[in-house]
Amino acid sequence: MSDATAPADTSTAAWKDAVFAALKGTGVTIVNYVPDAGHARLISLAEADPEITTVVLTTEEEGVAASAGAWLGGARAVLLMQSSGVGNCINMLSLVEACRFPMLMLVTMRGEWAEFNPWQVPMSRATETVLAAMGVRVVRVERAEEAAEVVSAAADLAYGSEQAVAVLFAQRLIGRKVWK
């Protein structure tokens, strides 16, 4: 791989900070999440921001309902999860489709590049397909420099057109997982 095609340096938090700024710029005030190392920086920034309410979930489908409830209450929410959690949300996404709630999900991918855990692989292969089958628009981010713009555009689509949109952050972008 030449330097011209190498992915951007993912060891810095700069692109994650830019994603957080993009979320704030689109009016997101609630961050629903299941703890995930791939979203750790974003969660930390949200928790430190007095204008953001964070909600720790016990399972990802709670975040679908919580995000819909936020919209009914006049707020914009985002749901942060790992690709393995997408499988927990499938039935609950019927609520979003049937009621036309806007929904923004940021999904860190596992089961891809350099994965060491075989349990992550099947859901990784299915994530994009099952989200699309439930009526969710799916966009993928492979490069750090495009992350904030993609998230901003996804939020505009979700909240401007009352659509469900998922942004998938490639595992290579998040970085190699190491068993500790």
mmCIF file with all atom_site columns, C-alpha atoms in Angstrom:
data_model
loop_
_atom_site.group_PDB
_atom_site.id
_atom_site.type_symbol
_atom_site.label_atom_id
_atom_site.label_alt_id
_atom_site.label_comp_id
_atom_site.label_asym_id
_atom_site.label_entity_id
_atom_site.label_seq_id
_atom_site.pdbx_PDB_ins_code
_atom_site.Cartn_x
_atom_site.Cartn_y
_atom_site.Cartn_z
_atom_site.occupancy
_atom_site.B_iso_or_equiv
_atom_site.pdbx_formal_charge
_atom_site.auth_seq_id
_atom_site.auth_comp_id
_atom_site.auth_asym_id
_atom_site.auth_atom_id
_atom_site.pdbx_PDB_model_num
ATOM 1   C CA . MET A 1 1   ? 0.000   0.000   0.000  1.00 0.00 ? 1   MET A CA 1
ATOM 2   C CA . SER A 1 2   ? 1.416   3.353   -0.928 1.00 0.00 ? 2   SER A CA 1
ATOM 3   C CA . ASP A 1 3   ? 1.233   6.375   1.341  1.00 0.00 ? 3   ASP A CA 1
ATOM 4   C CA . ALA A 1 4   ? -1.272  7.953   -1.049 1.00 0.00 ? 4   ALA A CA 1
ATOM 5   C CA . THR A 1 5   ? -3.796  5.184   -0.353 1.00 0.00 ? 5   THR A CA 1
ATOM 6   C CA . ALA A 1 6   ? -3.012  4.583   3.306  1.00 0.00 ? 6   ALA A CA 1
ATOM 7   C CA . PRO A 1 7   ? -5.813  5.478   5.693  1.00 0.00 ? 7   PRO A CA 1
ATOM 8   C CA . ALA A 1 8   ? -5.396  8.617   7.742  1.00 0.00 ? 8   ALA A CA 1
ATOM 9   C CA . ASP A 1 9   ? -3.739  8.349   11.124 1.00 0.00 ? 9   ASP A CA 1
ATOM 10  C CA . THR A 1 10  ? -6.418  6.982   13.402 1.00 0.00 ? 10  THR A CA 1
ATOM 11  C CA . SER A 1 11  ? -4.347  7.180   16.554 1.00 0.00 ? 11  SER A CA 1
ATOM 12  C CA . THR A 1 12  ? -5.374  10.775  17.127 1.00 0.00 ? 12  THR A CA 1
ATOM 13  C CA . ALA A 1 13  ? -8.702  11.815  18.512 1.00 0.00 ? 13  ALA A CA 1
ATOM 14  C CA . ALA A 1 14  ? -9.044  14.717  16.087 1.00 0.00 ? 14  ALA A CA 1
ATOM 15  C CA . TRP A 1 15  ? -11.594 13.066  13.826 1.00 0.00 ? 15  TRP A CA 1
ATOM 16  C CA . LYS A 1 16  ? -13.639 11.919  16.814 1.00 0.00 ? 16  LYS A CA 1
ATOM 17  C CA . ASP A 1 17  ? -13.616 15.467  18.184 1.00 0.00 ? 17  ASP A CA 1
ATOM 18  C CA . ALA A 1 18  ? -14.786 16.669  14.755 1.00 0.00 ? 18  ALA A CA 1
ATOM 19  C CA . VAL A 1 19  ? -17.637 14.122  14.805 1.00 0.00 ? 19  VAL A CA 1
ATOM 20  C CA . PHE A 1 20  ? -18.719 15.425  18.209 1.00 0.00 ? 20  PHE A CA 1
ATOM 21  C CA . ALA A 1 21  ? -18.632 19.006  16.907 1.00 0.00 ? 21  ALA A CA 1
ATOM 22  C CA . ALA A 1 22  ? -20.684 17.918  13.895 1.00 0.00 ? 22  ALA A CA 1
ATOM 23  C CA . LEU A 1 23  ? -23.305 16.351  16.152 1.00 0.00 ? 23  LEU A CA 1
ATOM 24  C CA . LYS A 1 24  ? -23.537 19.517  18.218 1.00 0.00 ? 24  LYS A CA 1
ATOM 25  C CA . GLY A 1 25  ? -23.732 21.566  15.043 1.00 0.00 ? 25  GLY A CA 1
ATOM 26  C CA . THR A 1 26  ? -26.798 19.630  13.953 1.00 0.00 ? 26  THR A CA 1
ATOM 27  C CA . GLY A 1 27  ? -28.597 20.211  17.240 1.00 0.00 ? 27  GLY A CA 1
ATOM 28  C CA . VAL A 1 28  ? -28.141 16.818  18.858 1.00 0.00 ? 28  VAL A CA 1
ATOM 29  C CA . THR A 1 29  ? -28.578 17.258  22.623 1.00 0.00 ? 29  THR A CA 1
ATOM 30  C CA . ILE A 1 30  ? -29.048 13.657  23.750 1.00 0.00 ? 30  ILE A CA 1
ATOM 31  C CA . VAL A 1 31  ? -26.504 10.868  23.355 1.00 0.00 ? 31  VAL A CA 1
ATOM 32  C CA . ASN A 1 32  ? -27.859 7.372   24.019 1.00 0.00 ? 32  ASN A CA 1
ATOM 33  C CA . TYR A 1 33  ? -25.174 4.722   24.165 1.00 0.00 ? 33  TYR A CA 1
ATOM 34  C CA . VAL A 1 34  ? -24.087 1.279   25.155 1.00 0.00 ? 34  VAL A CA 1
ATOM 35  C CA . PRO A 1 35  ? -20.482 1.536   26.392 1.00 0.00 ? 35  PRO A CA 1
ATOM 36  C CA . ASP A 1 36  ? -18.057 0.795   23.559 1.00 0.00 ? 36  ASP A CA 1
ATOM 37  C CA . ALA A 1 37  ? -14.319 1.391   23.271 1.00 0.00 ? 37  ALA A CA 1
ATOM 38  C CA . GLY A 1 38  ? -14.739 2.595   19.687 1.00 0.00 ? 38  GLY A CA 1
ATOM 39  C CA . HIS A 1 39  ? -17.016 5.404   20.860 1.00 0.00 ? 39  HIS A CA 1
ATOM 40  C CA . ALA A 1 40  ? -15.073 6.130   24.069 1.00 0.00 ? 40  ALA A CA 1
ATOM 41  C CA . ARG A 1 41  ? -13.829 9.552   22.977 1.00 0.00 ? 41  ARG A CA 1
ATOM 42  C CA . LEU A 1 42  ? -17.259 10.633  21.732 1.00 0.00 ? 42  LEU A CA 1
ATOM 43  C CA . ILE A 1 43  ? -18.913 9.427   24.938 1.00 0.00 ? 43  ILE A CA 1
ATOM 44  C CA . SER A 1 44  ? -16.311 11.235  27.040 1.00 0.00 ? 44  SER A CA 1
ATOM 45  C CA . LEU A 1 45  ? -16.865 14.492  25.160 1.00 0.00 ? 45  LEU A CA 1
ATOM 46  C CA . ALA A 1 46  ? -20.641 14.155  25.492 1.00 0.00 ? 46  ALA A CA 1
ATOM 47  C CA . GLU A 1 47  ? -20.452 13.464  29.207 1.00 0.00 ? 47  GLU A CA 1
ATOM 48  C CA . ALA A 1 48  ? -18.237 16.513  29.728 1.00 0.00 ? 48  ALA A CA 1
ATOM 49  C CA . ASP A 1 49  ? -20.538 18.850  27.796 1.00 0.00 ? 49  ASP A CA 1
ATOM 50  C CA . PRO A 1 50  ? -23.184 20.580  29.954 1.00 0.00 ? 50  PRO A CA 1
ATOM 51  C CA . GLU A 1 51  ? -25.430 21.039  26.903 1.00 0.00 ? 51  GLU A CA 1
ATOM 52  C CA . ILE A 1 52  ? -25.566 17.301  26.216 1.00 0.00 ? 52  ILE A CA 1
ATOM 53  C CA . THR A 1 53  ? -27.553 14.707  28.128 1.00 0.00 ? 53  THR A CA 1
ATOM 54  C CA . THR A 1 54  ? -26.033 11.236  28.048 1.00 0.00 ? 54  THR A CA 1
ATOM 55  C CA . VAL A 1 55  ? -28.031 8.086   28.660 1.00 0.00 ? 55  VAL A CA 1
ATOM 56  C CA . VAL A 1 56  ? -26.271 4.796   29.331 1.00 0.00 ? 56  VAL A CA 1
ATOM 57  C CA . LEU A 1 57  ? -28.348 1.925   27.975 1.00 0.00 ? 57  LEU A CA 1
ATOM 58  C CA . THR A 1 58  ? -28.460 -1.689  29.064 1.00 0.00 ? 58  THR A CA 1
ATOM 59  C CA . THR A 1 59  ? -29.207 -2.777  25.499 1.00 0.00 ? 59  THR A CA 1
ATOM 60  C CA . GLU A 1 60  ? -29.200 -1.091  22.124 1.00 0.00 ? 60  GLU A CA 1
ATOM 61  C CA . GLU A 1 61  ? -32.922 -1.376  21.383 1.00 0.00 ? 61  GLU A CA 1
ATOM 62  C CA . GLU A 1 62  ? -33.626 0.860   24.368 1.00 0.00 ? 62  GLU A CA 1
ATOM 63  C CA . GLY A 1 63  ? -31.787 3.542   22.455 1.00 0.00 ? 63  GLY A CA 1
ATOM 64  C CA . VAL A 1 64  ? -34.183 3.279   19.528 1.00 0.00 ? 64  VAL A CA 1
ATOM 65  C CA . ALA A 1 65  ? -37.156 3.951   21.805 1.00 0.00 ? 65  ALA A CA 1
ATOM 66  C CA . ALA A 1 66  ? -35.291 6.632   23.767 1.00 0.00 ? 66  ALA A CA 1
ATOM 67  C CA . SER A 1 67  ? -34.343 8.421   20.550 1.00 0.00 ? 67  SER A CA 1
ATOM 68  C CA . ALA A 1 68  ? -37.949 8.312   19.328 1.00 0.00 ? 68  ALA A CA 1
ATOM 69  C CA . GLY A 1 69  ? -39.100 9.659   22.668 1.00 0.00 ? 69  GLY A CA 1
ATOM 70  C CA . ALA A 1 70  ? -36.564 12.462  22.477 1.00 0.00 ? 70  ALA A CA 1
ATOM 71  C CA . TRP A 1 71  ? -37.953 13.460  19.090 1.00 0.00 ? 71  TRP A CA 1
ATOM 72  C CA . LEU A 1 72  ? -41.503 13.488  20.461 1.00 0.00 ? 72  LEU A CA 1
ATOM 73  C CA . GLY A 1 73  ? -40.234 15.747  23.233 1.00 0.00 ? 73  GLY A CA 1
ATOM 74  C CA . GLY A 1 74  ? -38.651 18.158  20.776 1.00 0.00 ? 74  GLY A CA 1
ATOM 75  C CA . ALA A 1 75  ? -35.023 17.045  21.082 1.00 0.00 ? 75  ALA A CA 1
ATOM 76  C CA . ARG A 1 76  ? -32.560 15.400  18.722 1.00 0.00 ? 76  ARG A CA 1
ATOM 77  C CA . ALA A 1 77  ? -30.769 12.288  19.871 1.00 0.00 ? 77  ALA A CA 1
ATOM 78  C CA . VAL A 1 78  ? -28.095 10.010  18.522 1.00 0.00 ? 78  VAL A CA 1
ATOM 79  C CA . LEU A 1 79  ? -27.647 6.318   19.316 1.00 0.00 ? 79  LEU A CA 1
ATOM 80  C CA . LEU A 1 80  ? -24.076 5.060   19.645 1.00 0.00 ? 80  LEU A CA 1
ATOM 81  C CA . MET A 1 81  ? -23.412 1.349   19.417 1.00 0.00 ? 81  MET A CA 1
ATOM 82  C CA . GLN A 1 82  ? -21.160 -1.366  18.096 1.00 0.00 ? 82  GLN A CA 1
ATOM 83  C CA . SER A 1 83  ? -22.135 -3.486  15.101 1.00 0.00 ? 83  SER A CA 1
ATOM 84  C CA . SER A 1 84  ? -22.934 -6.439  17.352 1.00 0.00 ? 84  SER A CA 1
ATOM 85  C CA . GLY A 1 85  ? -25.669 -4.303  18.926 1.00 0.00 ? 85  GLY A CA 1
ATOM 86  C CA . VAL A 1 86  ? -27.404 -3.735  15.609 1.00 0.00 ? 86  VAL A CA 1
ATOM 87  C CA . GLY A 1 87  ? -28.779 -7.256  15.870 1.00 0.00 ? 87  GLY A CA 1
ATOM 88  C CA . ASN A 1 88  ? -30.503 -6.279  19.123 1.00 0.00 ? 88  ASN A CA 1
ATOM 89  C CA . CYS A 1 89  ? -32.283 -3.353  17.430 1.00 0.00 ? 89  CYS A CA 1
ATOM 90  C CA . ILE A 1 90  ? -33.875 -4.975  14.410 1.00 0.00 ? 90  ILE A CA 1
ATOM 91  C CA . ASN A 1 91  ? -37.385 -5.516  15.768 1.00 0.00 ? 91  ASN A CA 1
ATOM 92  C CA . MET A 1 92  ? -37.427 -2.126  17.512 1.00 0.00 ? 92  MET A CA 1
ATOM 93  C CA . LEU A 1 93  ? -36.569 -0.405  14.230 1.00 0.00 ? 93  LEU A CA 1
ATOM 94  C CA . SER A 1 94  ? -40.127 -1.261  13.174 1.00 0.00 ? 94  SER A CA 1
ATOM 95  C CA . LEU A 1 95  ? -41.190 1.594   15.472 1.00 0.00 ? 95  LEU A CA 1
ATOM 96  C CA . VAL A 1 96  ? -39.022 4.019   13.533 1.00 0.00 ? 96  VAL A CA 1
ATOM 97  C CA . GLU A 1 97  ? -40.283 2.798   10.160 1.00 0.00 ? 97  GLU A CA 1
ATOM 98  C CA . ALA A 1 98  ? -43.975 2.650   11.080 1.00 0.00 ? 98  ALA A CA 1
ATOM 99  C CA . CYS A 1 99  ? -44.060 5.997   12.882 1.00 0.00 ? 99  CYS A CA 1
ATOM 100 C CA . ARG A 1 100 ? -41.536 7.784   10.633 1.00 0.00 ? 100 ARG A CA 1
ATOM 101 C CA . PHE A 1 101 ? -39.353 8.888   13.504 1.00 0.00 ? 101 PHE A CA 1
ATOM 102 C CA . PRO A 1 102 ? -36.024 10.362  12.505 1.00 0.00 ? 102 PRO A CA 1
ATOM 103 C CA . MET A 1 103 ? -33.205 8.196   13.798 1.00 0.00 ? 103 MET A CA 1
ATOM 104 C CA . LEU A 1 104 ? -29.468 8.734   13.761 1.00 0.00 ? 104 LEU A CA 1
ATOM 105 C CA . MET A 1 105 ? -27.188 5.854   14.684 1.00 0.00 ? 105 MET A CA 1
ATOM 106 C CA . LEU A 1 106 ? -23.398 5.858   14.786 1.00 0.00 ? 106 LEU A CA 1
ATOM 107 C CA . VAL A 1 107 ? -22.107 2.294   14.624 1.00 0.00 ? 107 VAL A CA 1
ATOM 108 C CA . THR A 1 108 ? -18.529 1.200   15.212 1.00 0.00 ? 108 THR A CA 1
ATOM 109 C CA . MET A 1 109 ? -17.798 -1.915  13.195 1.00 0.00 ? 109 MET A CA 1
ATOM 110 C CA . ARG A 1 110 ? -16.292 -5.108  14.563 1.00 0.00 ? 110 ARG A CA 1
ATOM 111 C CA . GLY A 1 111 ? -15.669 -8.343  12.737 1.00 0.00 ? 111 GLY A CA 1
ATOM 112 C CA . GLU A 1 112 ? -13.767 -6.692  9.911  1.00 0.00 ? 112 GLU A CA 1
ATOM 113 C CA . TRP A 1 113 ? -10.167 -5.701  9.505  1.00 0.00 ? 113 TRP A CA 1
ATOM 114 C CA . ALA A 1 114 ? -7.782  -7.516  11.904 1.00 0.00 ? 114 ALA A CA 1
ATOM 115 C CA . GLU A 1 115 ? -10.609 -8.913  14.028 1.00 0.00 ? 115 GLU A CA 1
ATOM 116 C CA . PHE A 1 116 ? -9.462  -11.461 16.618 1.00 0.00 ? 116 PHE A CA 1
ATOM 117 C CA . ASN A 1 117 ? -12.891 -12.432 17.960 1.00 0.00 ? 117 ASN A CA 1
ATOM 118 C CA . PRO A 1 118 ? -14.819 -14.838 15.699 1.00 0.00 ? 118 PRO A CA 1
ATOM 119 C CA . TRP A 1 119 ? -18.111 -13.992 17.452 1.00 0.00 ? 119 TRP A CA 1
ATOM 120 C CA . GLN A 1 120 ? -17.979 -10.507 15.925 1.00 0.00 ? 120 GLN A CA 1
ATOM 121 C CA . VAL A 1 121 ? -17.734 -11.668 12.312 1.00 0.00 ? 121 VAL A CA 1
ATOM 122 C CA . PRO A 1 122 ? -21.275 -12.900 11.474 1.00 0.00 ? 122 PRO A CA 1
ATOM 123 C CA . MET A 1 123 ? -23.050 -9.741  12.682 1.00 0.00 ? 123 MET A CA 1
ATOM 124 C CA . SER A 1 124 ? -20.432 -7.641  10.955 1.00 0.00 ? 124 SER A CA 1
ATOM 125 C CA . ARG A 1 125 ? -21.303 -9.292  7.638  1.00 0.00 ? 125 ARG A CA 1
ATOM 126 C CA . ALA A 1 126 ? -25.020 -8.754  8.292  1.00 0.00 ? 126 ALA A CA 1
ATOM 127 C CA . THR A 1 127 ? -25.022 -5.232  9.729  1.00 0.00 ? 127 THR A CA 1
ATOM 128 C CA . GLU A 1 128 ? -25.466 -3.208  6.549  1.00 0.00 ? 128 GLU A CA 1
ATOM 129 C CA . THR A 1 129 ? -27.919 -5.701  5.031  1.00 0.00 ? 129 THR A CA 1
ATOM 130 C CA . VAL A 1 130 ? -30.240 -5.928  8.034  1.00 0.00 ? 130 VAL A CA 1
ATOM 131 C CA . LEU A 1 131 ? -30.261 -2.181  8.582  1.00 0.00 ? 131 LEU A CA 1
ATOM 132 C CA . ALA A 1 132 ? -31.188 -1.625  4.936  1.00 0.00 ? 132 ALA A CA 1
ATOM 133 C CA . ALA A 1 133 ? -33.877 -4.315  5.183  1.00 0.00 ? 133 ALA A CA 1
ATOM 134 C CA . MET A 1 134 ? -35.444 -2.355  8.047  1.00 0.00 ? 134 MET A CA 1
ATOM 135 C CA . GLY A 1 135 ? -35.554 0.817   5.957  1.00 0.00 ? 135 GLY A CA 1
ATOM 136 C CA . VAL A 1 136 ? -32.429 2.426   7.393  1.00 0.00 ? 136 VAL A CA 1
ATOM 137 C CA . ARG A 1 137 ? -30.178 4.372   5.068  1.00 0.00 ? 137 ARG A CA 1
ATOM 138 C CA . VAL A 1 138 ? -26.619 3.240   5.609  1.00 0.00 ? 138 VAL A CA 1
ATOM 139 C CA . VAL A 1 139 ? -23.469 5.215   4.927  1.00 0.00 ? 139 VAL A CA 1
ATOM 140 C CA . ARG A 1 140 ? -19.971 4.028   5.666  1.00 0.00 ? 140 ARG A CA 1
ATOM 141 C CA . VAL A 1 141 ? -16.945 5.990   6.815  1.00 0.00 ? 141 VAL A CA 1
ATOM 142 C CA . GLU A 1 142 ? -13.561 4.565   5.911  1.00 0.00 ? 142 GLU A CA 1
ATOM 143 C CA . ARG A 1 143 ? -11.373 7.641   6.274  1.00 0.00 ? 143 ARG A CA 1
ATOM 144 C CA . ALA A 1 144 ? -10.949 9.973   9.231  1.00 0.00 ? 144 ALA A CA 1
ATOM 145 C CA . GLU A 1 145 ? -11.098 13.123  7.153  1.00 0.00 ? 145 GLU A CA 1
ATOM 146 C CA . GLU A 1 146 ? -14.605 12.342  5.909  1.00 0.00 ? 146 GLU A CA 1
ATOM 147 C CA . ALA A 1 147 ? -16.145 11.341  9.265  1.00 0.00 ? 147 ALA A CA 1
ATOM 148 C CA . ALA A 1 148 ? -17.482 14.695  10.484 1.00 0.00 ? 148 ALA A CA 1
ATOM 149 C CA . GLU A 1 149 ? -18.940 15.665  7.103  1.00 0.00 ? 149 GLU A CA 1
ATOM 150 C CA . VAL A 1 150 ? -20.664 12.291  6.735  1.00 0.00 ? 150 VAL A CA 1
ATOM 151 C CA . VAL A 1 151 ? -22.125 12.511  10.253 1.00 0.00 ? 151 VAL A CA 1
ATOM 152 C CA . SER A 1 152 ? -23.356 16.053  9.625  1.00 0.00 ? 152 SER A CA 1
ATOM 153 C CA . ALA A 1 153 ? -24.971 15.035  6.338  1.00 0.00 ? 153 ALA A CA 1
ATOM 154 C CA . ALA A 1 154 ? -26.513 11.936  7.928  1.00 0.00 ? 154 ALA A CA 1
ATOM 155 C CA . ALA A 1 155 ? -28.013 14.043  10.726 1.00 0.00 ? 155 ALA A CA 1
ATOM 156 C CA . ASP A 1 156 ? -29.433 16.495  8.195  1.00 0.00 ? 156 ASP A CA 1
ATOM 157 C CA . LEU A 1 157 ? -30.995 13.614  6.269  1.00 0.00 ? 157 LEU A CA 1
ATOM 158 C CA . ALA A 1 158 ? -32.359 11.966  9.410  1.00 0.00 ? 158 ALA A CA 1
ATOM 159 C CA . TYR A 1 159 ? -33.858 15.059  10.997 1.00 0.00 ? 159 TYR A CA 1
ATOM 160 C CA . GLY A 1 160 ? -34.683 17.006  7.837  1.00 0.00 ? 160 GLY A CA 1
ATOM 161 C CA . SER A 1 161 ? -36.412 14.161  6.031  1.00 0.00 ? 161 SER A CA 1
ATOM 162 C CA . GLU A 1 162 ? -37.557 12.056  9.000  1.00 0.00 ? 162 GLU A CA 1
ATOM 163 C CA . GLN A 1 163 ? -35.438 9.107   7.961  1.00 0.00 ? 163 GLN A CA 1
ATOM 164 C CA . ALA A 1 164 ? -33.494 6.469   9.821  1.00 0.00 ? 164 ALA A CA 1
ATOM 165 C CA . VAL A 1 165 ? -29.804 6.771   9.010  1.00 0.00 ? 165 VAL A CA 1
ATOM 166 C CA . ALA A 1 166 ? -26.884 4.712   10.259 1.00 0.00 ? 166 ALA A CA 1
ATOM 167 C CA . VAL A 1 167 ? -23.269 5.772   9.882  1.00 0.00 ? 167 VAL A CA 1
ATOM 168 C CA . LEU A 1 168 ? -20.921 2.788   10.029 1.00 0.00 ? 168 LEU A CA 1
ATOM 169 C CA . PHE A 1 169 ? -17.372 3.537   11.137 1.00 0.00 ? 169 PHE A CA 1
ATOM 170 C CA . ALA A 1 170 ? -15.075 0.918   9.592  1.00 0.00 ? 170 ALA A CA 1
ATOM 171 C CA . GLN A 1 171 ? -13.032 -1.145  12.015 1.00 0.00 ? 171 GLN A CA 1
ATOM 172 C CA . ARG A 1 172 ? -9.864  -0.090  10.256 1.00 0.00 ? 172 ARG A CA 1
ATOM 173 C CA . LEU A 1 173 ? -10.763 3.526   11.013 1.00 0.00 ? 173 LEU A CA 1
ATOM 174 C CA . ILE A 1 174 ? -11.435 2.777   14.674 1.00 0.00 ? 174 ILE A CA 1
ATOM 175 C CA . GLY A 1 175 ? -8.205  0.857   14.993 1.00 0.00 ? 175 GLY A CA 1
ATOM 176 C CA . ARG A 1 176 ? -7.049  -2.666  15.709 1.00 0.00 ? 176 ARG A CA 1
ATOM 177 C CA . LYS A 1 177 ? -8.674  -4.263  18.724 1.00 0.00 ? 177 LYS A CA 1
ATOM 178 C CA . VAL A 1 178 ? -6.303  -5.893  21.164 1.00 0.00 ? 178 VAL A CA 1
ATOM 179 C CA . TRP A 1 179 ? -7.312  -8.525  23.677 1.00 0.00 ? 179 TRP A CA 1
ATOM 180 C CA . LYS A 1 180 ? -6.321  -7.343  27.153 1.00 0.00 ? 180 LYS A CA 1
#
